[in-house]
Amino acid sequence: MAGDTVAQSEQVRLAYESLVKQGYVVLDHVIDPGTAEKLHREFLARYHNHLQDSELPGTLKVGNKRYLMAIDLAGGFADCAIYANPVVVAIARMALDENAILESFGAVVSLPGAEQQHIHRDGMPLFDSAISPMLPAHALTLAMPLVDMNERQGSTALWPGSHRWRERNEEVAPLAPDVPAGSCMLWDFRLFHSGTANRSERPRPMIYATFARRWYQDPANFTKKGLQRLSFTPQFLDGVPEDLRSLFYHVFRHE
């Protein structure tokens, strides 16, 4: 579907409503599973040195045997269906505004034996606990697994509605949705969540991206020297379609 058609679809409207109410939405089959498998193979070939329990330059340890890193927007990852999937972008523009940017793009890799991650929000509240829950979203996290996320291998636990909490509610049980490769999740930056243990014998890479309002820059997760928010070449930027160039406004502005 063309971008305008996607934005006006019932699928996008319902997904947006779930995002506002529950703080997250699972989007089924946003890319072909075969494409997800090709990306998985490309990731393993390109970043095989990163698949070890060692905080290498350009990575950030975000839990036991769990690392965040940038992915070069090249090869299969330079496909706009991946970094700016039309369904994801349509929802992000509804939730944020038409000027939403792609603030960061990379992967979170959970290595074999990774334990349950600490429960956290992706960013600090903008204001105090009385005000922040009442505001619309200022940033969203995309999680697109390159291997199936399920109870057998591990997933991401979410606390529905926690983007509206004024204080953490220990009595609310989390959900850990099954998200097959080719599907994805989108959640409000304020939502409590936690990567579950990697119960498999292989790394569990997950594409992540942050979509944000144009004025927002994540102040917490990129303080480490050498950790990139976005990684690309000038040739990549030259090839960004016109209708997606606003996602890189913060980049073009400084050229």
PDB file of C-alpha atoms in Angstrom:
ATOM      1  CA  MET A   1       0.000   0.000   0.000  1.00  0.00           C
ATOM      2  CA  ALA A   2       1.103   3.545  -0.682  1.00  0.00           C
ATOM      3  CA  GLY A   3       1.995   5.678   2.321  1.00  0.00           C
ATOM      4  CA  ASP A   4      -1.251   7.690   2.338  1.00  0.00           C
ATOM      5  CA  THR A   5      -3.325   4.521   1.982  1.00  0.00           C
ATOM      6  CA  VAL A   6      -1.491   2.878   4.878  1.00  0.00           C
ATOM      7  CA  ALA A   7      -1.985   5.905   7.118  1.00  0.00           C
ATOM      8  CA  GLN A   8      -5.728   5.881   6.463  1.00  0.00           C
ATOM      9  CA  SER A   9      -6.166   2.121   6.964  1.00  0.00           C
ATOM     10  CA  GLU A  10      -8.230   0.505   9.719  1.00  0.00           C
ATOM     11  CA  GLN A  11      -5.146  -1.496  10.722  1.00  0.00           C
ATOM     12  CA  VAL A  12      -3.200   1.656  11.524  1.00  0.00           C
ATOM     13  CA  ARG A  13      -6.109   3.300  13.356  1.00  0.00           C
ATOM     14  CA  LEU A  14      -6.620   0.292  15.629  1.00  0.00           C
ATOM     15  CA  ALA A  15      -2.876  -0.044  16.230  1.00  0.00           C
ATOM     16  CA  TYR A  16      -2.650   3.623  17.183  1.00  0.00           C
ATOM     17  CA  GLU A  17      -5.565   3.264  19.604  1.00  0.00           C
ATOM     18  CA  SER A  18      -3.884   0.276  21.272  1.00  0.00           C
ATOM     19  CA  LEU A  19      -0.630   2.213  21.547  1.00  0.00           C
ATOM     20  CA  VAL A  20      -2.381   5.120  23.268  1.00  0.00           C
ATOM     21  CA  LYS A  21      -4.426   2.926  25.613  1.00  0.00           C
ATOM     22  CA  GLN A  22      -2.088   0.035  26.428  1.00  0.00           C
ATOM     23  CA  GLY A  23       1.237   1.680  25.652  1.00  0.00           C
ATOM     24  CA  TYR A  24       2.223  -0.925  23.074  1.00  0.00           C
ATOM     25  CA  VAL A  25       1.028  -2.745  19.979  1.00  0.00           C
ATOM     26  CA  VAL A  26       2.136  -5.944  18.216  1.00  0.00           C
ATOM     27  CA  LEU A  27       2.162  -5.633  14.426  1.00  0.00           C
ATOM     28  CA  ASP A  28       1.939  -8.918  12.553  1.00  0.00           C
ATOM     29  CA  HIS A  29       3.764  -9.659   9.299  1.00  0.00           C
ATOM     30  CA  VAL A  30       5.165  -6.195   8.602  1.00  0.00           C
ATOM     31  CA  ILE A  31       7.893  -7.856   6.513  1.00  0.00           C
ATOM     32  CA  ASP A  32       8.129 -11.260   4.882  1.00  0.00           C
ATOM     33  CA  PRO A  33       9.624 -13.941   7.180  1.00  0.00           C
ATOM     34  CA  GLY A  34      12.059 -14.800   4.388  1.00  0.00           C
ATOM     35  CA  THR A  35      13.311 -11.204   4.419  1.00  0.00           C
ATOM     36  CA  ALA A  36      13.727 -11.402   8.194  1.00  0.00           C
ATOM     37  CA  GLU A  37      15.791 -14.574   7.782  1.00  0.00           C
ATOM     38  CA  LYS A  38      18.033 -12.893   5.181  1.00  0.00           C
ATOM     39  CA  LEU A  39      18.552  -9.972   7.556  1.00  0.00           C
ATOM     40  CA  HIS A  40      19.390 -12.422  10.330  1.00  0.00           C
ATOM     41  CA  ARG A  41      22.063 -14.074   8.204  1.00  0.00           C
ATOM     42  CA  GLU A  42      23.436 -10.684   7.147  1.00  0.00           C
ATOM     43  CA  PHE A  43      23.566  -9.521  10.757  1.00  0.00           C
ATOM     44  CA  LEU A  44      25.427 -12.653  11.896  1.00  0.00           C
ATOM     45  CA  ALA A  45      27.931 -12.354   9.042  1.00  0.00           C
ATOM     46  CA  ARG A  46      28.509  -8.632   9.540  1.00  0.00           C
ATOM     47  CA  TYR A  47      28.656  -8.555  13.348  1.00  0.00           C
ATOM     48  CA  HIS A  48      29.982 -11.991  14.296  1.00  0.00           C
ATOM     49  CA  ASN A  49      32.673 -10.358  16.457  1.00  0.00           C
ATOM     50  CA  HIS A  50      29.934  -8.764  18.557  1.00  0.00           C
ATOM     51  CA  LEU A  51      28.322 -12.090  19.450  1.00  0.00           C
ATOM     52  CA  GLN A  52      30.371 -12.643  22.576  1.00  0.00           C
ATOM     53  CA  ASP A  53      30.017 -11.623  26.191  1.00  0.00           C
ATOM     54  CA  SER A  54      32.359  -8.663  25.974  1.00  0.00           C
ATOM     55  CA  GLU A  55      31.522  -4.962  25.901  1.00  0.00           C
ATOM     56  CA  LEU A  56      33.222  -4.123  22.621  1.00  0.00           C
ATOM     57  CA  PRO A  57      33.735  -0.548  21.384  1.00  0.00           C
ATOM     58  CA  GLY A  58      30.485   0.746  19.920  1.00  0.00           C
ATOM     59  CA  THR A  59      28.306  -1.409  22.171  1.00  0.00           C
ATOM     60  CA  LEU A  60      26.531  -0.773  25.450  1.00  0.00           C
ATOM     61  CA  LYS A  61      25.846  -3.451  28.039  1.00  0.00           C
ATOM     62  CA  VAL A  62      22.134  -3.267  28.891  1.00  0.00           C
ATOM     63  CA  GLY A  63      21.858  -6.395  31.038  1.00  0.00           C
ATOM     64  CA  ASN A  64      23.465  -9.742  31.697  1.00  0.00           C
ATOM     65  CA  LYS A  65      24.908 -10.950  28.353  1.00  0.00           C
ATOM     66  CA  ARG A  66      22.800  -8.334  26.579  1.00  0.00           C
ATOM     67  CA  TYR A  67      24.177  -5.529  24.374  1.00  0.00           C
ATOM     68  CA  LEU A  68      22.912  -2.551  22.394  1.00  0.00           C
ATOM     69  CA  MET A  69      24.699  -1.455  19.217  1.00  0.00           C
ATOM     70  CA  ALA A  70      24.146   0.551  16.054  1.00  0.00           C
ATOM     71  CA  ILE A  71      23.501  -1.254  12.760  1.00  0.00           C
ATOM     72  CA  ASP A  72      24.958   0.258   9.607  1.00  0.00           C
ATOM     73  CA  LEU A  73      22.166   1.378   7.281  1.00  0.00           C
ATOM     74  CA  ALA A  74      23.621  -0.641   4.424  1.00  0.00           C
ATOM     75  CA  GLY A  75      22.822  -3.848   2.576  1.00  0.00           C
ATOM     76  CA  GLY A  76      19.441  -5.257   3.547  1.00  0.00           C
ATOM     77  CA  PHE A  77      19.204  -2.811   6.448  1.00  0.00           C
ATOM     78  CA  ALA A  78      19.178   0.119   4.008  1.00  0.00           C
ATOM     79  CA  ASP A  79      15.789  -1.020   2.693  1.00  0.00           C
ATOM     80  CA  CYS A  80      13.203   1.549   3.782  1.00  0.00           C
ATOM     81  CA  ALA A  81      10.790  -1.315   4.501  1.00  0.00           C
ATOM     82  CA  ILE A  82      13.128  -2.111   7.406  1.00  0.00           C
ATOM     83  CA  TYR A  83      14.262   1.206   8.869  1.00  0.00           C
ATOM     84  CA  ALA A  84      11.025   3.017   7.972  1.00  0.00           C
ATOM     85  CA  ASN A  85       8.393   0.347   7.545  1.00  0.00           C
ATOM     86  CA  PRO A  86       5.276   2.072   6.161  1.00  0.00           C
ATOM     87  CA  VAL A  87       2.935   0.722   8.843  1.00  0.00           C
ATOM     88  CA  VAL A  88       5.363   1.630  11.635  1.00  0.00           C
ATOM     89  CA  VAL A  89       5.985   5.129  10.237  1.00  0.00           C
ATOM     90  CA  ALA A  90       2.255   5.760   9.794  1.00  0.00           C
ATOM     91  CA  ILE A  91       1.613   4.898  13.455  1.00  0.00           C
ATOM     92  CA  ALA A  92       4.640   6.884  14.627  1.00  0.00           C
ATOM     93  CA  ARG A  93       3.459   9.956  12.749  1.00  0.00           C
ATOM     94  CA  MET A  94      -0.008   9.614  14.273  1.00  0.00           C
ATOM     95  CA  ALA A  95       1.364   9.170  17.798  1.00  0.00           C
ATOM     96  CA  LEU A  96       4.122  11.808  17.579  1.00  0.00           C
ATOM     97  CA  ASP A  97       3.383  14.068  14.616  1.00  0.00           C
ATOM     98  CA  GLU A  98       4.147  14.312  10.910  1.00  0.00           C
ATOM     99  CA  ASN A  99       7.610  15.649  11.718  1.00  0.00           C
ATOM    100  CA  ALA A 100       8.708  12.564  13.689  1.00  0.00           C
ATOM    101  CA  ILE A 101      12.363  11.596  13.264  1.00  0.00           C
ATOM    102  CA  LEU A 102      14.302   8.349  13.347  1.00  0.00           C
ATOM    103  CA  GLU A 103      16.384   9.158  16.413  1.00  0.00           C
ATOM    104  CA  SER A 104      18.347   5.897  16.570  1.00  0.00           C
ATOM    105  CA  PHE A 105      18.568   2.534  14.798  1.00  0.00           C
ATOM    106  CA  GLY A 106      20.430  -0.571  15.853  1.00  0.00           C
ATOM    107  CA  ALA A 107      20.132  -3.933  17.552  1.00  0.00           C
ATOM    108  CA  VAL A 108      19.824  -5.381  21.017  1.00  0.00           C
ATOM    109  CA  VAL A 109      21.493  -8.788  21.166  1.00  0.00           C
ATOM    110  CA  SER A 110      20.703 -11.251  23.944  1.00  0.00           C
ATOM    111  CA  LEU A 111      23.418 -13.895  24.058  1.00  0.00           C
ATOM    112  CA  PRO A 112      22.793 -17.535  25.032  1.00  0.00           C
ATOM    113  CA  GLY A 113      22.282 -17.718  28.784  1.00  0.00           C
ATOM    114  CA  ALA A 114      21.300 -14.060  29.109  1.00  0.00           C
ATOM    115  CA  GLU A 115      19.273 -13.609  32.277  1.00  0.00           C
ATOM    116  CA  GLN A 116      16.038 -11.657  32.687  1.00  0.00           C
ATOM    117  CA  GLN A 117      16.739  -7.969  32.131  1.00  0.00           C
ATOM    118  CA  HIS A 118      15.996  -5.387  34.793  1.00  0.00           C
ATOM    119  CA  ILE A 119      12.563  -3.763  34.524  1.00  0.00           C
ATOM    120  CA  HIS A 120      12.941  -0.322  33.046  1.00  0.00           C
ATOM    121  CA  ARG A 121      11.633   2.458  30.835  1.00  0.00           C
ATOM    122  CA  ASP A 122      13.603   3.456  27.761  1.00  0.00           C
ATOM    123  CA  GLY A 123      13.943   7.048  28.815  1.00  0.00           C
ATOM    124  CA  MET A 124      13.656   9.322  31.804  1.00  0.00           C
ATOM    125  CA  PRO A 125      10.331  11.135  32.375  1.00  0.00           C
ATOM    126  CA  LEU A 126      10.273  14.605  30.850  1.00  0.00           C
ATOM    127  CA  PHE A 127       8.421  16.053  33.832  1.00  0.00           C
ATOM    128  CA  ASP A 128       7.405  14.918  37.309  1.00  0.00           C
ATOM    129  CA  SER A 129       5.187  11.887  37.951  1.00  0.00           C
ATOM    130  CA  ALA A 130       2.039  14.006  38.161  1.00  0.00           C
ATOM    131  CA  ILE A 131       2.434  15.458  34.676  1.00  0.00           C
ATOM    132  CA  SER A 132       4.362  13.004  32.490  1.00  0.00           C
ATOM    133  CA  PRO A 133       1.719  10.208  32.416  1.00  0.00           C
ATOM    134  CA  MET A 134      -0.898  12.654  31.141  1.00  0.00           C
ATOM    135  CA  LEU A 135       1.090  13.795  28.111  1.00  0.00           C
ATOM    136  CA  PRO A 136       1.085  12.255  24.633  1.00  0.00           C
ATOM    137  CA  ALA A 137       4.072  10.149  23.650  1.00  0.00           C
ATOM    138  CA  HIS A 138       7.331  11.935  22.923  1.00  0.00           C
ATOM    139  CA  ALA A 139       9.180   8.849  21.641  1.00  0.00           C
ATOM    140  CA  LEU A 140       8.438   5.259  20.597  1.00  0.00           C
ATOM    141  CA  THR A 141      10.569   2.119  20.535  1.00  0.00           C
ATOM    142  CA  LEU A 142      10.390  -0.332  17.646  1.00  0.00           C
ATOM    143  CA  ALA A 143      11.397  -3.931  18.365  1.00  0.00           C
ATOM    144  CA  MET A 144      11.675  -6.168  15.278  1.00  0.00           C
ATOM    145  CA  PRO A 145      13.122  -9.600  16.110  1.00  0.00           C
ATOM    146  CA  LEU A 146      15.362 -11.413  13.632  1.00  0.00           C
ATOM    147  CA  VAL A 147      14.521 -14.760  15.293  1.00  0.00           C
ATOM    148  CA  ASP A 148      11.178 -15.788  16.734  1.00  0.00           C
ATOM    149  CA  MET A 149      10.471 -14.345  20.164  1.00  0.00           C
ATOM    150  CA  ASN A 150       8.403 -16.764  22.240  1.00  0.00           C
ATOM    151  CA  GLU A 151       8.268 -18.556  25.586  1.00  0.00           C
ATOM    152  CA  ARG A 152      10.682 -21.270  24.433  1.00  0.00           C
ATOM    153  CA  GLN A 153      13.443 -18.908  23.255  1.00  0.00           C
ATOM    154  CA  GLY A 154      12.602 -15.727  25.147  1.00  0.00           C
ATOM    155  CA  SER A 155      10.787 -12.508  24.367  1.00  0.00           C
ATOM    156  CA  THR A 156      10.205  -9.049  25.869  1.00  0.00           C
ATOM    157  CA  ALA A 157       7.899  -8.657  28.855  1.00  0.00           C
ATOM    158  CA  LEU A 158       5.652  -5.578  28.854  1.00  0.00           C
ATOM    159  CA  TRP A 159       3.525  -3.984  31.576  1.00  0.00           C
ATOM    160  CA  PRO A 160       0.365  -2.822  29.755  1.00  0.00           C
ATOM    161  CA  GLY A 161      -0.752   0.664  30.688  1.00  0.00           C
ATOM    162  CA  SER A 162       2.429   1.441  32.614  1.00  0.00           C
ATOM    163  CA  HIS A 163       3.134   4.466  30.404  1.00  0.00           C
ATOM    164  CA  ARG A 164       0.321   6.122  32.418  1.00  0.00           C
ATOM    165  CA  TRP A 165       1.533   5.064  35.860  1.00  0.00           C
ATOM    166  CA  ARG A 166       2.518   7.732  38.354  1.00  0.00           C
ATOM    167  CA  GLU A 167       4.436   5.098  40.320  1.00  0.00           C
ATOM    168  CA  ARG A 168       5.395   1.507  39.641  1.00  0.00           C
ATOM    169  CA  ASN A 169       2.696  -1.061  40.457  1.00  0.00           C
ATOM    170  CA  GLU A 170       4.317  -4.325  41.578  1.00  0.00           C
ATOM    171  CA  GLU A 171       0.986  -6.194  41.546  1.00  0.00           C
ATOM    172  CA  VAL A 172       0.415  -5.938  37.792  1.00  0.00           C
ATOM    173  CA  ALA A 173       1.577  -9.029  35.900  1.00  0.00           C
ATOM    174  CA  PRO A 174       3.483  -8.508  32.645  1.00  0.00           C
ATOM    175  CA  LEU A 175       2.731  -9.917  29.216  1.00  0.00           C
ATOM    176  CA  ALA A 176       5.415 -11.468  27.022  1.00  0.00           C
ATOM    177  CA  PRO A 177       3.913 -11.641  23.525  1.00  0.00           C
ATOM    178  CA  ASP A 178       5.011 -14.161  20.931  1.00  0.00           C
ATOM    179  CA  VAL A 179       6.510 -12.113  18.097  1.00  0.00           C
ATOM    180  CA  PRO A 180       7.668 -14.209  15.126  1.00  0.00           C
ATOM    181  CA  ALA A 181      10.405 -12.974  12.823  1.00  0.00           C
ATOM    182  CA  GLY A 182       8.708 -10.694  10.306  1.00  0.00           C
ATOM    183  CA  SER A 183       6.448  -9.126  12.948  1.00  0.00           C
ATOM    184  CA  CYS A 184       7.329  -6.378  15.417  1.00  0.00           C
ATOM    185  CA  MET A 185       6.289  -4.466  18.519  1.00  0.00           C
ATOM    186  CA  LEU A 186       5.991  -0.738  19.033  1.00  0.00           C
ATOM    187  CA  TRP A 187       5.807   0.770  22.520  1.00  0.00           C
ATOM    188  CA  ASP A 188       5.693   4.133  24.239  1.00  0.00           C
ATOM    189  CA  PHE A 189       9.097   5.193  25.623  1.00  0.00           C
ATOM    190  CA  ARG A 190       7.483   5.434  29.086  1.00  0.00           C
ATOM    191  CA  LEU A 191       6.282   1.805  29.136  1.00  0.00           C
ATOM    192  CA  PHE A 192       7.894  -0.528  31.691  1.00  0.00           C
ATOM    193  CA  HIS A 193       9.418  -3.571  29.992  1.00  0.00           C
ATOM    194  CA  SER A 194      12.146  -6.178  30.361  1.00  0.00           C
ATOM    195  CA  GLY A 195      13.905  -8.544  27.988  1.00  0.00           C
ATOM    196  CA  THR A 196      13.292 -12.094  29.188  1.00  0.00           C
ATOM    197  CA  ALA A 197      16.008 -14.724  29.527  1.00  0.00           C
ATOM    198  CA  ASN A 198      17.501 -16.179  26.355  1.00  0.00           C
ATOM    199  CA  ARG A 199      16.689 -19.853  26.789  1.00  0.00           C
ATOM    200  CA  SER A 200      18.084 -20.871  23.413  1.00  0.00           C
ATOM    201  CA  GLU A 201      21.607 -21.847  22.442  1.00  0.00           C
ATOM    202  CA  ARG A 202      22.043 -19.033  19.920  1.00  0.00           C
ATOM    203  CA  PRO A 203      22.169 -15.221  20.057  1.00  0.00           C
ATOM    204  CA  ARG A 204      18.808 -13.466  19.902  1.00  0.00           C
ATOM    205  CA  PRO A 205      19.238 -10.271  17.850  1.00  0.00           C
ATOM    206  CA  MET A 206      16.404  -7.768  17.696  1.00  0.00           C
ATOM    207  CA  ILE A 207      16.341  -4.658  15.536  1.00  0.00           C
ATOM    208  CA  TYR A 208      15.442  -1.659  17.627  1.00  0.00           C
ATOM    209  CA  ALA A 209      14.695   1.882  16.547  1.00  0.00           C
ATOM    210  CA  THR A 210      13.585   5.038  18.320  1.00  0.00           C
ATOM    211  CA  PHE A 211      11.081   7.311  16.605  1.00  0.00           C
ATOM    212  CA  ALA A 212      10.779  10.670  18.335  1.00  0.00           C
ATOM    213  CA  ARG A 213       9.378  14.140  18.130  1.00  0.00           C
ATOM    214  CA  ARG A 214      11.740  16.415  16.261  1.00  0.00           C
ATOM    215  CA  TRP A 215      12.871  18.259  19.395  1.00  0.00           C
ATOM    216  CA  TYR A 216      13.692  15.126  21.422  1.00  0.00           C
ATOM    217  CA  GLN A 217      17.065  13.426  21.799  1.00  0.00           C
ATOM    218  CA  ASP A 218      17.500  10.461  24.132  1.00  0.00           C
ATOM    219  CA  PRO A 219      19.654  11.851  26.975  1.00  0.00           C
ATOM    220  CA  ALA A 220      20.341   8.585  28.780  1.00  0.00           C
ATOM    221  CA  ASN A 221      21.362   5.750  26.463  1.00  0.00           C
ATOM    222  CA  PHE A 222      24.069   7.353  24.316  1.00  0.00           C
ATOM    223  CA  THR A 223      26.466   8.902  26.796  1.00  0.00           C
ATOM    224  CA  LYS A 224      29.126   6.256  26.166  1.00  0.00           C
ATOM    225  CA  LYS A 225      31.864   7.438  23.805  1.00  0.00           C
ATOM    226  CA  GLY A 226      31.716   5.718  20.428  1.00  0.00           C
ATOM    227  CA  LEU A 227      28.135   4.527  20.755  1.00  0.00           C
ATOM    228  CA  GLN A 228      26.266   5.745  17.677  1.00  0.00           C
ATOM    229  CA  ARG A 229      22.598   6.632  17.365  1.00  0.00           C
ATOM    230  CA  LEU A 230      22.633   6.199  13.574  1.00  0.00           C
ATOM    231  CA  SER A 231      25.291   4.753  11.276  1.00  0.00           C
ATOM    232  CA  PHE A 232      25.181   5.519   7.548  1.00  0.00           C
ATOM    233  CA  THR A 233      27.117   6.852   4.571  1.00  0.00           C
ATOM    234  CA  PRO A 234      26.356   9.958   2.477  1.00  0.00           C
ATOM    235  CA  GLN A 235      25.290   7.584  -0.295  1.00  0.00           C
ATOM    236  CA  PHE A 236      22.590   6.162   1.962  1.00  0.00           C
ATOM    237  CA  LEU A 237      21.177   9.621   2.659  1.00  0.00           C
ATOM    238  CA  ASP A 238      21.178  10.417  -1.054  1.00  0.00           C
ATOM    239  CA  GLY A 239      18.905   7.426  -1.614  1.00  0.00           C
ATOM    240  CA  VAL A 240      16.307   8.165   1.091  1.00  0.00           C
ATOM    241  CA  PRO A 241      12.890   8.555  -0.613  1.00  0.00           C
ATOM    242  CA  GLU A 242      11.429  12.058  -0.553  1.00  0.00           C
ATOM    243  CA  ASP A 243       8.489  11.116   1.676  1.00  0.00           C
ATOM    244  CA  LEU A 244      10.888   9.721   4.302  1.00  0.00           C
ATOM    245  CA  ARG A 245      13.498  12.469   4.322  1.00  0.00           C
ATOM    246  CA  SER A 246      11.788  14.218   7.234  1.00  0.00           C
ATOM    247  CA  LEU A 247      12.787  11.206   9.375  1.00  0.00           C
ATOM    248  CA  PHE A 248      16.370  12.444   8.992  1.00  0.00           C
ATOM    249  CA  TYR A 249      15.635  16.145   9.456  1.00  0.00           C
ATOM    250  CA  HIS A 250      18.090  16.340  12.359  1.00  0.00           C
ATOM    251  CA  VAL A 251      20.794  14.915  10.104  1.00  0.00           C
ATOM    252  CA  PHE A 252      20.131  17.032   7.008  1.00  0.00           C
ATOM    253  CA  ARG A 253      19.916  20.149   9.191  1.00  0.00           C
ATOM    254  CA  HIS A 254      23.594  19.803  10.134  1.00  0.00           C
ATOM    255  CA  GLU A 255      24.934  18.984   6.674  1.00  0.00           C
TER     256      GLU A 255
END
